[in-house]
Coordinates of C-alpha atoms and ligand atoms in Angstrom, one line a residue:
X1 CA 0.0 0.0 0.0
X2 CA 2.4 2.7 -1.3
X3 CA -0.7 4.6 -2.3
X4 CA -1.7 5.4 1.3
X5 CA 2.0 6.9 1.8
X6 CA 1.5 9.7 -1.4
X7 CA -1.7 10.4 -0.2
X8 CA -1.0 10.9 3.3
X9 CA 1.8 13.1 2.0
X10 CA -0.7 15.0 -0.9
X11 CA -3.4 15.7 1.6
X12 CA -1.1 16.2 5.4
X13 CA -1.9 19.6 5.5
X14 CA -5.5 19.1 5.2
X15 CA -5.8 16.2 7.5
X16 CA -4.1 18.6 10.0
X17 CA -6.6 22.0 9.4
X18 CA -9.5 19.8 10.0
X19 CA -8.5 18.0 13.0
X20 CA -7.5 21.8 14.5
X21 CA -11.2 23.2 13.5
X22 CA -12.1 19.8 15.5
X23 CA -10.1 20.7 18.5
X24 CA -11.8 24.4 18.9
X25 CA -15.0 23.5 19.7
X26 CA -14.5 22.8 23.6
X27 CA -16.3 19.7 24.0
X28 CA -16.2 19.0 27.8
X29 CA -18.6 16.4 28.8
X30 CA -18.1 17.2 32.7
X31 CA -19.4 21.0 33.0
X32 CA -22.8 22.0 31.2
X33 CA -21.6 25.3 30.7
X34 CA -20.2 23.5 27.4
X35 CA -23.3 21.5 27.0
X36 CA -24.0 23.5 23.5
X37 CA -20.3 22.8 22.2
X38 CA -20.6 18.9 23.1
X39 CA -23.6 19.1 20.8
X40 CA -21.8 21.1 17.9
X41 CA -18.8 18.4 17.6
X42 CA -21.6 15.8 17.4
X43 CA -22.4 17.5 14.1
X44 CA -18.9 18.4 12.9
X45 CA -18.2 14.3 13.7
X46 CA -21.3 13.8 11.3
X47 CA -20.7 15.9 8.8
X48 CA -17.1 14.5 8.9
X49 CA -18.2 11.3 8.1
X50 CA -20.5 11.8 5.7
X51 CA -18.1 13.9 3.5
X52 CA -15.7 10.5 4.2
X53 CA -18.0 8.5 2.4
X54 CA -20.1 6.9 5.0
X55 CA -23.7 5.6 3.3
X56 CA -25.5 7.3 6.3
X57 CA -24.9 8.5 9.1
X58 CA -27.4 9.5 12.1
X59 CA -27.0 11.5 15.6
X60 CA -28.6 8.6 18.2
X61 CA -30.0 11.0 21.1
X62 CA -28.9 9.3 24.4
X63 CA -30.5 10.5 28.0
X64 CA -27.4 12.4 27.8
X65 CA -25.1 13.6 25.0
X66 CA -25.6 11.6 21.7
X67 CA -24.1 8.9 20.0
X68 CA -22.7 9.4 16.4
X69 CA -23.4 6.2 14.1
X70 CA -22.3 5.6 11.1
X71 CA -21.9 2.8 8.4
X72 CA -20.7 1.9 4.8
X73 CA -21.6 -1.2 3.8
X74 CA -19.8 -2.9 0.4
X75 CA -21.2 -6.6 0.9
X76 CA -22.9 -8.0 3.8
X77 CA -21.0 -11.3 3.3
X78 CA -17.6 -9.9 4.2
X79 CA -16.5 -8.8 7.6
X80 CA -17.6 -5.6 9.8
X81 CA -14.9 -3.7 11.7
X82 CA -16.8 -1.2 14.3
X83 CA -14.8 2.0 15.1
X84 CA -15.5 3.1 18.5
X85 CA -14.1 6.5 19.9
X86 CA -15.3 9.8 21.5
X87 CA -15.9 13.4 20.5
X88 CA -16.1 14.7 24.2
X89 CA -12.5 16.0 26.6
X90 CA -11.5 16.7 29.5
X91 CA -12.1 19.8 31.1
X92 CA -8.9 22.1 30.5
X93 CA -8.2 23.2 33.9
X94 CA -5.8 24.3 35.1
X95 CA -5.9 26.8 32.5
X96 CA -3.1 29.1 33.8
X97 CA -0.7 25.9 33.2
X98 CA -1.8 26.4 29.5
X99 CA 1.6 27.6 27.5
X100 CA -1.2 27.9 24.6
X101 CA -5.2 28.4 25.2
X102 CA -6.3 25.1 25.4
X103 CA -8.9 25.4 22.4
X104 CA -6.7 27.2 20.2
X105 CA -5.0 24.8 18.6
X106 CA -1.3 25.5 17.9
X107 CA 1.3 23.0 16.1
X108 CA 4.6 23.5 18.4
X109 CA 7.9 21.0 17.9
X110 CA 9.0 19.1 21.3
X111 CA 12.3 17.5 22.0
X112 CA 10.0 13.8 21.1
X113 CA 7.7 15.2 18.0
X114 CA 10.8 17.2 15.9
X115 CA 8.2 17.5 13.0
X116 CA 5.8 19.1 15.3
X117 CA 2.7 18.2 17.7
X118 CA -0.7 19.7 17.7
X119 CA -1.0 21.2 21.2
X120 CA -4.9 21.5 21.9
X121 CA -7.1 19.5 24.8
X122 CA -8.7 16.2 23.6
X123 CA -5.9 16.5 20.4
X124 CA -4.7 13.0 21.5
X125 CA -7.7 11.6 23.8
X126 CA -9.2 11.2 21.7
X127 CA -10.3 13.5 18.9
X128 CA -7.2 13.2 17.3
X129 CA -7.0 9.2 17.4
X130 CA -10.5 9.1 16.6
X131 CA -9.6 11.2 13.8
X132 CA -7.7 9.2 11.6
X133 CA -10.0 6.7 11.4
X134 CA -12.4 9.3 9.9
X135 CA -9.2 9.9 7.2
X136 CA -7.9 6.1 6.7
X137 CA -11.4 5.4 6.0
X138 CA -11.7 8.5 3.6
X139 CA -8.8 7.4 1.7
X140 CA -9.7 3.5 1.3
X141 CA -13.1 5.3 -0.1
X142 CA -11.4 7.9 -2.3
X143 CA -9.1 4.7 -3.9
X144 CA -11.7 2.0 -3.9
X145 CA -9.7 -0.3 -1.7
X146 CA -12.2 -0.5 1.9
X147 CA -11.8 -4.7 1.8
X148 CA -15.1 -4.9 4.4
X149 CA -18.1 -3.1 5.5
X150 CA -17.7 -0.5 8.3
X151 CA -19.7 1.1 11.4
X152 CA -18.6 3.9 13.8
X153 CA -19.8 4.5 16.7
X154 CA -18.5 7.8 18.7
X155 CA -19.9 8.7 21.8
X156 CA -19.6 12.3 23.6
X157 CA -19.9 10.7 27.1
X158 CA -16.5 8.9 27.7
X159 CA -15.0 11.1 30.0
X160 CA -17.7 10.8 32.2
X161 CA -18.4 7.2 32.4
X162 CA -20.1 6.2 29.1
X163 CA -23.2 6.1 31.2
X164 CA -25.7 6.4 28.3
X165 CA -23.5 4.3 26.1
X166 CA -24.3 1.4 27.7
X167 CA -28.0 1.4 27.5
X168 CA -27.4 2.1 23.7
X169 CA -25.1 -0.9 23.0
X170 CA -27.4 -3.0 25.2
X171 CA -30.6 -1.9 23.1
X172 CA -28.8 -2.1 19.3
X173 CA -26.7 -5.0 19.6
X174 CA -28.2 -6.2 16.5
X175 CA -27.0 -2.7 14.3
X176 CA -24.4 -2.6 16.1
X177 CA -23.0 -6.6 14.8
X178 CA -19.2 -6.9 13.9
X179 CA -16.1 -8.9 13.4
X180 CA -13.6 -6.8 15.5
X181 CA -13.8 -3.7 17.5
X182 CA -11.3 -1.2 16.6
X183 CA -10.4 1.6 19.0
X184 CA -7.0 4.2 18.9
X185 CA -7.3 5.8 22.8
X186 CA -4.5 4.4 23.8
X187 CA -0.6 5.4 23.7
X188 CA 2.1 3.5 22.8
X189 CA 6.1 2.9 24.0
X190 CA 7.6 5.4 21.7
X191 CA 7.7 6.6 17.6
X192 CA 10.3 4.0 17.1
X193 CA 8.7 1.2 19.1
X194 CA 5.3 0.8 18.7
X195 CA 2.9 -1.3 20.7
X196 CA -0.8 -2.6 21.1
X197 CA -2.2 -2.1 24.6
X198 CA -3.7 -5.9 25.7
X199 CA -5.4 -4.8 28.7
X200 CA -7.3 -2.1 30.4
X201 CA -7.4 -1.8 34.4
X202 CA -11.1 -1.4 35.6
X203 CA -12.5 1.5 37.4
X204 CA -14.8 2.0 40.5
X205 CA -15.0 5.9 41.2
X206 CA -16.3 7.3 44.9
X207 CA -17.4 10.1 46.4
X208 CA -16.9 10.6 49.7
X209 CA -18.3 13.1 52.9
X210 CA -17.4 13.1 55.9
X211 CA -20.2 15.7 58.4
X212 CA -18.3 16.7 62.1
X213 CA -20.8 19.3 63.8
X214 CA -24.2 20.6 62.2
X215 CA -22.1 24.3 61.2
X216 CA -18.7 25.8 60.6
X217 CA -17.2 26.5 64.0
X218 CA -14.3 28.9 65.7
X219 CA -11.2 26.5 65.7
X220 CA -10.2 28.0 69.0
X221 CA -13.5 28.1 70.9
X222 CA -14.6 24.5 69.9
X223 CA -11.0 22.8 68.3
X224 CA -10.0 19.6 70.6
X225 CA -14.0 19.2 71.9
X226 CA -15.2 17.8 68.5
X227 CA -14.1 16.1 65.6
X228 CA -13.2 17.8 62.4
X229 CA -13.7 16.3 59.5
X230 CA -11.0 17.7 57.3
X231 CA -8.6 16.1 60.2
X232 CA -10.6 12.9 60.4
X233 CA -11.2 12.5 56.4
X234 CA -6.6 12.7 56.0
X235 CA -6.3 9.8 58.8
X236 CA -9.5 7.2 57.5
X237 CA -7.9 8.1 54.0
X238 CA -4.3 7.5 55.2
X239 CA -5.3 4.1 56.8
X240 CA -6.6 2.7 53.1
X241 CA -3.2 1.8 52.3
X242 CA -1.1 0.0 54.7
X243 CA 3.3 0.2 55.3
X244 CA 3.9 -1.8 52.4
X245 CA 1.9 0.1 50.1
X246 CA -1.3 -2.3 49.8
X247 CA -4.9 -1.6 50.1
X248 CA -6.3 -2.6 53.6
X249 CA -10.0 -2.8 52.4
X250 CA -11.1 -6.5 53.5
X251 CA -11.8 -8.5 50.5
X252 CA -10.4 -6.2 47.9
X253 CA -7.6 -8.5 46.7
X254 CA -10.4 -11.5 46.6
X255 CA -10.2 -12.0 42.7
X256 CA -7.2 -10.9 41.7
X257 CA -5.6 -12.7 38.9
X258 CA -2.3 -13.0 39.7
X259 CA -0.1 -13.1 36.8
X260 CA 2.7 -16.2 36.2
X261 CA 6.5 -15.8 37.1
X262 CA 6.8 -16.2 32.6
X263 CA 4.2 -13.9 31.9
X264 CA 5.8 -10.9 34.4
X265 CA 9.2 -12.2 32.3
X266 CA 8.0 -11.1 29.4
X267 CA 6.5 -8.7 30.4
X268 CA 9.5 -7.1 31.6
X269 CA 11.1 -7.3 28.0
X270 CA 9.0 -4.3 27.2
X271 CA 11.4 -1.3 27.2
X272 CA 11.6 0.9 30.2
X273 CA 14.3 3.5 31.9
X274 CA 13.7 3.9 35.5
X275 CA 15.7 7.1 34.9
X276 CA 14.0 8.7 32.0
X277 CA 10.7 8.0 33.9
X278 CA 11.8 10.0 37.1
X279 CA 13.1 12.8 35.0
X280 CA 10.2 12.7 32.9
X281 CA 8.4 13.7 35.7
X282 CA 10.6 15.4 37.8
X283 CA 10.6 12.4 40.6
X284 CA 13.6 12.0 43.5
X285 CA 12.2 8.7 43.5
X286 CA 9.5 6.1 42.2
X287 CA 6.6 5.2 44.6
X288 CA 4.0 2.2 45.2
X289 CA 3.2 -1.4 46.1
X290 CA 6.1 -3.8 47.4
X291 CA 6.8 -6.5 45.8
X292 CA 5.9 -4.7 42.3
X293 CA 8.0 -2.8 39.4
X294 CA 6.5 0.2 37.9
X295 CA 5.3 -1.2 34.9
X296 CA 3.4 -3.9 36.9
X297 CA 2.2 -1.5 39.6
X298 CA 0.7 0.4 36.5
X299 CA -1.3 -2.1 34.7
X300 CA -1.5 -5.7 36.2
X301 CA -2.2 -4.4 40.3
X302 CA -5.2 -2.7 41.5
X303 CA -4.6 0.7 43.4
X304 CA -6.4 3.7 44.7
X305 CA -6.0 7.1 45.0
X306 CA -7.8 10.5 45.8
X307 CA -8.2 12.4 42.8
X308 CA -9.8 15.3 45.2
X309 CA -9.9 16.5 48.5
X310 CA -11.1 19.8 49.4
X311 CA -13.4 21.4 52.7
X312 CA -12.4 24.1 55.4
X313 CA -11.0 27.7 54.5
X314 CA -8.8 27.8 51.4
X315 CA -9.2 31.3 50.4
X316 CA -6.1 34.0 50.6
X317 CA -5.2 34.8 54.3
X318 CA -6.0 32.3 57.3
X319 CA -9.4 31.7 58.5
X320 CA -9.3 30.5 62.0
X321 CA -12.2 27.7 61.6
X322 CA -13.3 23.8 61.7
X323 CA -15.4 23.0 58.8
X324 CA -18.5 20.8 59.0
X325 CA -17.7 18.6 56.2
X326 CA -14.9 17.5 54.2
X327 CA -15.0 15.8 51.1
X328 CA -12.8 13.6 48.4
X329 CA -13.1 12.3 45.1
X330 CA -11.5 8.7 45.2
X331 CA -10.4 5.9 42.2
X332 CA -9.8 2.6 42.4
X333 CA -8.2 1.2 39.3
X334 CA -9.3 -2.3 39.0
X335 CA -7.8 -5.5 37.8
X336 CA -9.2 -8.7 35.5
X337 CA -11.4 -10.4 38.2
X338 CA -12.3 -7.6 40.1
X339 CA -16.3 -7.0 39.6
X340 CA -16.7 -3.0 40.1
X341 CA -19.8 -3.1 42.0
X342 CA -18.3 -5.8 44.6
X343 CA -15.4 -3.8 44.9
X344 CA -17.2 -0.4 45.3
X345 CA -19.6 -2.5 47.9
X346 CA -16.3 -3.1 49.9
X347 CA -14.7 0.1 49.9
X348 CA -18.5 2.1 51.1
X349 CA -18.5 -1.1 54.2
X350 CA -15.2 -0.3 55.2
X351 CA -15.1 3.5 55.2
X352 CA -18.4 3.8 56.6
X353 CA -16.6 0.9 59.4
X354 CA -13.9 3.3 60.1
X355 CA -15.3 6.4 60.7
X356 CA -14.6 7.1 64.3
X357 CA -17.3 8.3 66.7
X358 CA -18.4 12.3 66.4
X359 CA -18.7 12.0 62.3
X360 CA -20.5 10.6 60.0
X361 CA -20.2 9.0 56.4
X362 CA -21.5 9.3 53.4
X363 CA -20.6 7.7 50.1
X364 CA -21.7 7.8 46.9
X365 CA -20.8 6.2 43.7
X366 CA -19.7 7.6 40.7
X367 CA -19.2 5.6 37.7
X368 CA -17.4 2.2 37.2
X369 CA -16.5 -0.6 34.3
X370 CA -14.5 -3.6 34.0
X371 CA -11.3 -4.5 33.1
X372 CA -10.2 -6.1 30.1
X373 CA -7.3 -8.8 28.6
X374 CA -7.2 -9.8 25.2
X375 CA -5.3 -12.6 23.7
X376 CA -2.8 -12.0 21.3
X377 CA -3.4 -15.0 19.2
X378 CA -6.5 -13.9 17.5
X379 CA -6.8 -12.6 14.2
X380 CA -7.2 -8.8 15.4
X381 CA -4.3 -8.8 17.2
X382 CA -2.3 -10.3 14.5
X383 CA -3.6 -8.4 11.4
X384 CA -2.5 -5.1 14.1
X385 CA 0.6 -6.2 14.8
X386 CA 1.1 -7.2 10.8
X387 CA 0.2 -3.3 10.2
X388 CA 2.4 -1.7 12.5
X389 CA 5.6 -4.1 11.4
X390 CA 4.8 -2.9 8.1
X391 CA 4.4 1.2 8.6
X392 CA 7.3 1.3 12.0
X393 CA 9.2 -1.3 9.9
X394 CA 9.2 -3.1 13.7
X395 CA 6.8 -5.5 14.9
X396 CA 4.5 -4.1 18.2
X397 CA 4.9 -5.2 21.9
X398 CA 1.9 -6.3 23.7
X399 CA 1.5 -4.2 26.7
X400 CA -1.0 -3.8 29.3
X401 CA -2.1 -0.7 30.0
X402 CA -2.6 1.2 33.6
X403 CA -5.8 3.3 31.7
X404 CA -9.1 2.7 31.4
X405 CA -12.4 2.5 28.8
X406 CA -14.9 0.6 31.0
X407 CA -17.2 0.4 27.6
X408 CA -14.7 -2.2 26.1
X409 CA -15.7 -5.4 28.4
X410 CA -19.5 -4.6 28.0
X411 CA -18.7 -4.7 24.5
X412 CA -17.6 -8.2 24.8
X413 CA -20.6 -9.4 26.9
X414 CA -23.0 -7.7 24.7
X415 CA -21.7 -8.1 21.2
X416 CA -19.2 -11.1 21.6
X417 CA -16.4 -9.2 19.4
X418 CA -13.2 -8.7 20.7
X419 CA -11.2 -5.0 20.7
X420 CA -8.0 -4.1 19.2
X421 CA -6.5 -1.7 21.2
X422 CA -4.4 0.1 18.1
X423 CA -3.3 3.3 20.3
X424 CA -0.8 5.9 18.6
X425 CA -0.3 8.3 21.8
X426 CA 2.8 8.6 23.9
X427 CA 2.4 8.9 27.4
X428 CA 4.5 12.3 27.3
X429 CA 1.4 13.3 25.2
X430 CA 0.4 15.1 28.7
X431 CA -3.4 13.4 28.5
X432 CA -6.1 14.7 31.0
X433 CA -3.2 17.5 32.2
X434 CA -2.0 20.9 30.8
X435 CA -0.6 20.9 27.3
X436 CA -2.1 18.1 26.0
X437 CA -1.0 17.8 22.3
X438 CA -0.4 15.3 19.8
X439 CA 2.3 14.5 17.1
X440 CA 1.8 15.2 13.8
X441 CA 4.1 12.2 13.2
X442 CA 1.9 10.2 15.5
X443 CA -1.5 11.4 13.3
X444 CA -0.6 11.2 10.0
X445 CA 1.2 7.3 10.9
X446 CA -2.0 6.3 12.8
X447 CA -3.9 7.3 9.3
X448 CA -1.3 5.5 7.0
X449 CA -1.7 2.3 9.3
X450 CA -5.1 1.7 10.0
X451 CA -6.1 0.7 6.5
X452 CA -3.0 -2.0 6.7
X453 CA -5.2 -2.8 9.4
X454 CA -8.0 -3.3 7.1
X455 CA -6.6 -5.4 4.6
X456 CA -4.7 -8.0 6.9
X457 CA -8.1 -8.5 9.1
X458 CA -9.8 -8.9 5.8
X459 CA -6.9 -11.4 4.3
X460 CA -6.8 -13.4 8.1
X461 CA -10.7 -13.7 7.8
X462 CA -10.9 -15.4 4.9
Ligands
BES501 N1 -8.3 7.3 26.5 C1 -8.4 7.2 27.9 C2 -7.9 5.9 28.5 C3 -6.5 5.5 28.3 C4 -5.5 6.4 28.0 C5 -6.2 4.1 28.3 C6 -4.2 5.9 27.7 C7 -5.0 3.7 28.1 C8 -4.0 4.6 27.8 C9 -9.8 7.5 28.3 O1 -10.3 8.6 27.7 C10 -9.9 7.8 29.8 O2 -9.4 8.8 30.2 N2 -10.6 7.0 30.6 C11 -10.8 7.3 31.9 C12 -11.9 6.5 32.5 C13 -13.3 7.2 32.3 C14 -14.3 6.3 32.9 C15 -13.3 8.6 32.8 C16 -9.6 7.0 32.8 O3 -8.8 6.0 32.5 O4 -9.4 7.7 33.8
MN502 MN1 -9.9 8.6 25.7
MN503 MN1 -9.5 10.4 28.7

C-alpha cells in the first residue's frame, strides 16, 4: 500500500486543518456550561463522516449527549470492523498551566515530536486518534480499496463514564454486529517502538463526605472538643493503604488474577528507563506497592488514589475555623477479576466501618467498568501487529495498559467481538493535564496504518 504513503503526504496539510477546527470546539462532557459545544462536535463528527464517504450516518439521542453512528456497507457477506471512539474531553483546567489556550490549537515542535505536535485538549484523547480513522477510512473510499463493511460508533460521554453508552449498546446489539472492534485511545512505547495495549485496568469511582458538627465553628473556641472532619477524612484516607503500600480494604484482593512468574518475564522485555521516567516527571524517587515494578504497579495491580480533597477555608489569608464537612473524590483502578460493583460494595463497608465516633459517612458512587485482557493469538491482534511491522518497519509489543475505557468489556458481553487496542499516543502526550497535544508524526502514521489494518483483518478472515 504505497498509495496510502503519497496520499498521506498530498493531503497532510488538510488532514491537520481539519483535526484543528475539531479541536476548537471545547467539547467537555463534565461541565454544562459546554453543553451547546458537546452538541456542535456531534455534528462536525457527522458531517465528517458523511463527506468520508459513509452511506449514512445518524446523531442517536442518548438520555445524555448523543451517540454518532455511522456505516458503509460494500457486501454484507464480508467482515464488519466497528470504530468506537469519543468526540467529548476533559475539562482544560488548570488553564493558567496552558503555555497555549487550550482550544486554540497550535502546532509547536518538542524534543519527542521534531516534526511538530498539535497542542490543543482532547488532540490525542481522543479527537485526534478518533480522527484518523475518519481519514484512513476516507482514503480506502477515495481509492476504492475499503476490503469490508464498516460502522462507527463515537460517543460524547466517555470522560464521564459512558453512562448512556451502555444502555445504547445493550438496546442495538443487533445494528451494532461486527467482526472486531477497533479503538486508537490508547498510547504506545515510543515513535520508534510501537505497541498494542492488551489490557485495560477497571474503574470504580467514589465520592466521599465526611459531616463533624451541624455548622462551621471557631477552631479555638470549639477545636480539641469535636471532631473535624478535614482532620478525620486525612487519617481514614491515610489508613486505606497499609506500610507496604497495599490496600487494607477487607476483601479487595479476593479475585485478583495473579499473573505467572513467565508472563511478568515477558513482560519485563517491554522497554523501560527507571531514569527517564523519574526525570520525565521530575521524581527523586519512584513510589508504590512492594513487591511490584512500575510497569506492573501500573497495569496488572489494583490501586487507589484521591483524585480530590477539598473542605475548610482555602481562600487568601487564614481563616481561624473547623469546617462541618470534608470531602474527596477517590479511584480505584481495578484488575481482570475484580467485579466493580463488589469492589465499590467493599470500599463504602469499610469507610463507613472506620469512621470514628463524632462523624458521620456518606458515600456515593460515581461511575465504574470492568477490566479487560485480550489474547494475542487472534486474528485482530495479528492483522494489528502485521500493520504496525509494516508502517514502523518493527513489529508491536503487547502491553498492558494502567488506563481505562470501561465500555470495552460490555462490548464483549453484549456483542461477543473482541477490541483491538491500536493506540498511537505517547504517554509524554500530557493526556487529562496541561498541554495536552499530539504529534503530527503520531496522526498522519496512525492514518497510514489503519487501512494495513484493514486489509490483513480482511486477508486473516478469509
Ligand atoms: N483514553 C483514555 C484511557 C486510556 C488512555 C487508556 C491511555 C490507556 C492509555 C480515556 O479517555 C480515559 O481517560 N478513561 C478514563 C476513564 C473514564 C471512565 C473517565 C480513565 O482512564 O481515567
Ligand atoms: Mn480517551
Ligand atoms: Mn480520557
Amino acid at each position: 500500500m504505497e498509495d496510502i504513503k503519497l496520499y498521506v503526504t498530498k493531503h497532510k496539510d488538510r488532514f491537520i486543518n481539519e483535526l484543528i477546527e475539531l479541536l476548537k470546539i471545547p467539547s467537555v462532557s463534565a461541565d454544562t456550561a459546554f453543553s451547546q459545544d458537546v452538541l456542535d462536535t456531534a455534528e462536525a463528527v457527522k458531517a465528517s463522516l458523511e463527506k468520508a464517504g459513509c452511506d449514512f450516518v445518524e446523531i442517536c439521542e442518548t438520555a445524555g449527549y448523543p451517540i454518532v453512528y455511522g456505516e458503509k456497507t460494500i457486501d454484507p457477506k464480508l467482515p464488519t470492523v466497528l470504530v468506537y471512539g469519543h468526540y467529548d474531553v476533559q475539562p482544560a483546567d488548570p488553564l493558567e498551566l496552558w503555555t497555549s489556550p487550550p482550544f486554540e490549537p497550535i502546532i509547536k515542535k518538542t524534543e519527542i515530536h521534531p516534526e511538530g505536535a498539535i497542542f490543543a485538549r482532547g488532540s490525542c484523547d481522543d479527537k485526534g486518534q478518533m480522527y484518523m480513522h475518519v481519514k484512513a477510512f476516507e482514503y480506502m473510499i477515495q481509492s476504492n480499496t475499503l476490503p469490508c463493511n464498516v460502522k462507527f460508533m463515537i460517543e460524547g460521554e466517555e470522560e464521564v463514564g459512558s453512562v448512556n453508552l451502555k444502555t445504547f449498546v445493550e438496546n442495538n446489539t443487533e445494528k451494532l454486529k461486527n467482526d472486531v472492534i477497533l479503538i486508537s485511545d490508547t498510547g504506545m512505547i515510543s515513535n520508534q517502538q510501537p505497541s498494542i495495549t492488551t489490557g485495560l485496568r477497571g474503574l470504580s469511582y467514589v465520592e466521599v463526605e465526611v459531616t463533624g458538627p451541624n455548622r462551621d465553628l471557631h477552631s479555638g473556641l470549639y477545636g480539641g472538643a469535636v471532631a473535624n472532619p478535614i482532620n478525620v477524612l486525612a487519617k481514614m484516607i491515610a489508613s486505606l493503604h497499609d506500610e507496604n503500600n497495599h490496600i487494607t480494604i477487607p476483601g479487595f484482593y479476593d479475585n485478583v488474577q495473579e499473573l505467572s512468574l513467565e508472563e511478568r518475564v515477558e513482560m519485563a522485555k517491554a522497554p523501560f528507563n527507571l531514569d527517564n521516567y523519574k526525570k520525565a516527571l521530575n521524581l527523586n524517587d519512584i513510589y508504590g506497592e512492594k513487591g511490584y515494578v512500575t510497569n506492573e504497579r501500573n497495569s496488572i495491580r489494583p490501586t487507589l488514589d484521591v483524585n480530590g480533597i477539598w473542605g475548610g477555608y482555602t481562600g487568601e489569608g487564614a481563616k481561624t475555623v473547623i469546617a462541618s464537612k470534608a470531602f474527596a473524590k477517590i479511584s480505584m483502578r481495578l484488575v481482570p477479576n475484580q467485579d466493580w460493583e463488589v469492589i465499590t460494595d467493599l470500599f463504602t463497608k469499610h469507610f463507613t466501618n472506620i469512621a470514628p465516633a463524632g462523624v458521620t459517612v456518606k458515600v456515593t458512587p460515581h461511575h465504574g467498568g470492568q477490566g479487560y485482557v485480550t489474547p494475542i493469538d487472534s486474528i485482530g491482534y495479528k492483522a494489528a501487529n502485521m500493520a504496525y511491522t509494516e508502517t514502523f518497519g518493527v513489529p508491536a509489543i503487547p502491553v498492558r495498559s494502567g488506563g481505562s475505557i470501561p465500555i470495552v468489556a460490555l462490548f464483549e458481553k453484549e456483542l461477543k467481538s473482541k477490541t483491538i487496542l491500536m493506540g498511537f499516543g505517547l504517554d509524554s502526550d500530557a493526556i487529562h493535564s496541561p498541554n495536552e497535544h499530539f504529534g503530527i508524526f503520531n496522526y498522519l502514521k496512525g492514518i497510514e496504518t489503519i487501512p494495513l489494518f484493514y486489509k490483513y483483518f480482511v486477508e486473516l478472515s478469509k
